[in-house]
C-alpha positions as a Python dict, from the first residue, in 0.01 Angstrom:
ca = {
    (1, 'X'): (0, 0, 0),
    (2, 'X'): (-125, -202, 295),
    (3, 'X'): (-309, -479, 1),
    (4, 'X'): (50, -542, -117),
    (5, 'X'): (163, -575, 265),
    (6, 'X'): (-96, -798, 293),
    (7, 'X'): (-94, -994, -48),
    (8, 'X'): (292, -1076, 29),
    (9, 'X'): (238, -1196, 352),
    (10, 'X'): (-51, -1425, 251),
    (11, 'X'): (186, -1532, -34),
    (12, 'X'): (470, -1578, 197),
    (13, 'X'): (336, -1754, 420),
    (14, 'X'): (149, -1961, 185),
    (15, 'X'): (467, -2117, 19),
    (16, 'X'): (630, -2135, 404),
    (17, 'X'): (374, -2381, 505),
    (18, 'X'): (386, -2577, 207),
    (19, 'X'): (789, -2593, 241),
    (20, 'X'): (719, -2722, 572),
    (21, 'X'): (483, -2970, 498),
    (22, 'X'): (755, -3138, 213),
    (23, 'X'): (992, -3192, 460),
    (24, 'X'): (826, -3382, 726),
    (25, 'X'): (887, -3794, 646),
    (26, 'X'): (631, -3983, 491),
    (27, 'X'): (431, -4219, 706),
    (28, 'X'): (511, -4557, 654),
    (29, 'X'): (211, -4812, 496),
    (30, 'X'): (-48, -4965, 702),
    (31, 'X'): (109, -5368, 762),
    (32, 'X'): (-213, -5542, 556),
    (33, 'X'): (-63, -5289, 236),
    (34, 'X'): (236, -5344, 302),
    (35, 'X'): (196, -5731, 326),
    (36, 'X'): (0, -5627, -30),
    (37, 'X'): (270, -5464, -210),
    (38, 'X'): (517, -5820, -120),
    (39, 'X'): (249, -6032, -274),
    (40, 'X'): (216, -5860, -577),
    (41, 'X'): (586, -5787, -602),
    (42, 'X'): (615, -6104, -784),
    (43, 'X'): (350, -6137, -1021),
    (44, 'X'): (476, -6377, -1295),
    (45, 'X'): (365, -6466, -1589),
    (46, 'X'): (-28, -6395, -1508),
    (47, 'X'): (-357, -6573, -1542),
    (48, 'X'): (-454, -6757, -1804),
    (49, 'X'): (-803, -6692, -1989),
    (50, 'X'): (-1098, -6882, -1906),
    (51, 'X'): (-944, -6981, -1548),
    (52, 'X'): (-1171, -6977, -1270),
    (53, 'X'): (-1116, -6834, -925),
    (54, 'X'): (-1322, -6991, -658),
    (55, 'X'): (-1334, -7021, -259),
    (56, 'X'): (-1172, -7266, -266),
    (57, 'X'): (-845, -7165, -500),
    (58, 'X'): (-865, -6829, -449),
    (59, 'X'): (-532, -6804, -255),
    (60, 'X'): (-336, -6915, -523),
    (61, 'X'): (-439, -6600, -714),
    (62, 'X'): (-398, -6384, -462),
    (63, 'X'): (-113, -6178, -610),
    (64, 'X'): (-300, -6085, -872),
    (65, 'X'): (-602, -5953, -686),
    (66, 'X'): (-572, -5586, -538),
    (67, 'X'): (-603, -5564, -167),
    (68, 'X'): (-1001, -5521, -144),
    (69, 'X'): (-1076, -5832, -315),
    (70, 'X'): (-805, -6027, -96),
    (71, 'X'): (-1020, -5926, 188),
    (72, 'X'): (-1343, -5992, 16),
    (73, 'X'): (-1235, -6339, -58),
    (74, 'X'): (-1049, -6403, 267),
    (75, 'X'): (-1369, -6314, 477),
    (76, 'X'): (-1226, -6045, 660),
    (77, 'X'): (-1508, -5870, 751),
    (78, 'X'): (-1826, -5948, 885),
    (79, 'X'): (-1971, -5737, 535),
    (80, 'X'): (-1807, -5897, 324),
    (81, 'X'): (-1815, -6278, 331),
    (82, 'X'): (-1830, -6451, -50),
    (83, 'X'): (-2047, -6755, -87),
    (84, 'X'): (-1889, -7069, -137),
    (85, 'X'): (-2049, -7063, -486),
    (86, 'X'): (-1856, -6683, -574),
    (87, 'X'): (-1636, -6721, -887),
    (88, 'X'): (-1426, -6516, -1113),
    (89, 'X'): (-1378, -6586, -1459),
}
């Protein structure tokens, strides 16, 4: 008798908590994400094949890139600077 005390509780209090946690609001994205998610809002038509992205074009293509390479190419870090001779094709 006491295990099926026990085995409700644990179940009750199991789906209590995770009530709880689906009500409390979301937190909102980080600002560099959220700058992200405007750039890529409006992606257009695309890339063409065979273009090359350089240093020094690279921020014309930027929303197409996901946020790491953004960062990559834009130098951000002191890890992950691109030579000038990087290129995407």
């Amino acid at each position: 008798m006491t295990r099926r005390v026990f085995f409700l509780l644990f179940l009750l209090l199991t789906f209590m908590g995770g009530i709880s946690r689906a009500q409390t609001p979301a937190e909102p994205e980080p600002a560099p994400v959220q700058d992200w998610l405007g750039l890529s809002a409006h992606q257009g038509a695309g890339i063409d094949p065979g273009t090359r992205i350089t240093m020094a074009n690279w921020q014309q293509y930027q929303q197409y890139m996901p946020l790491g390479m953004i960062e990559l190419f834009g130098g951000k870090y002191f890890w992950n600077r691109c030579r000038a001779t990087s290129k995407l094709t």
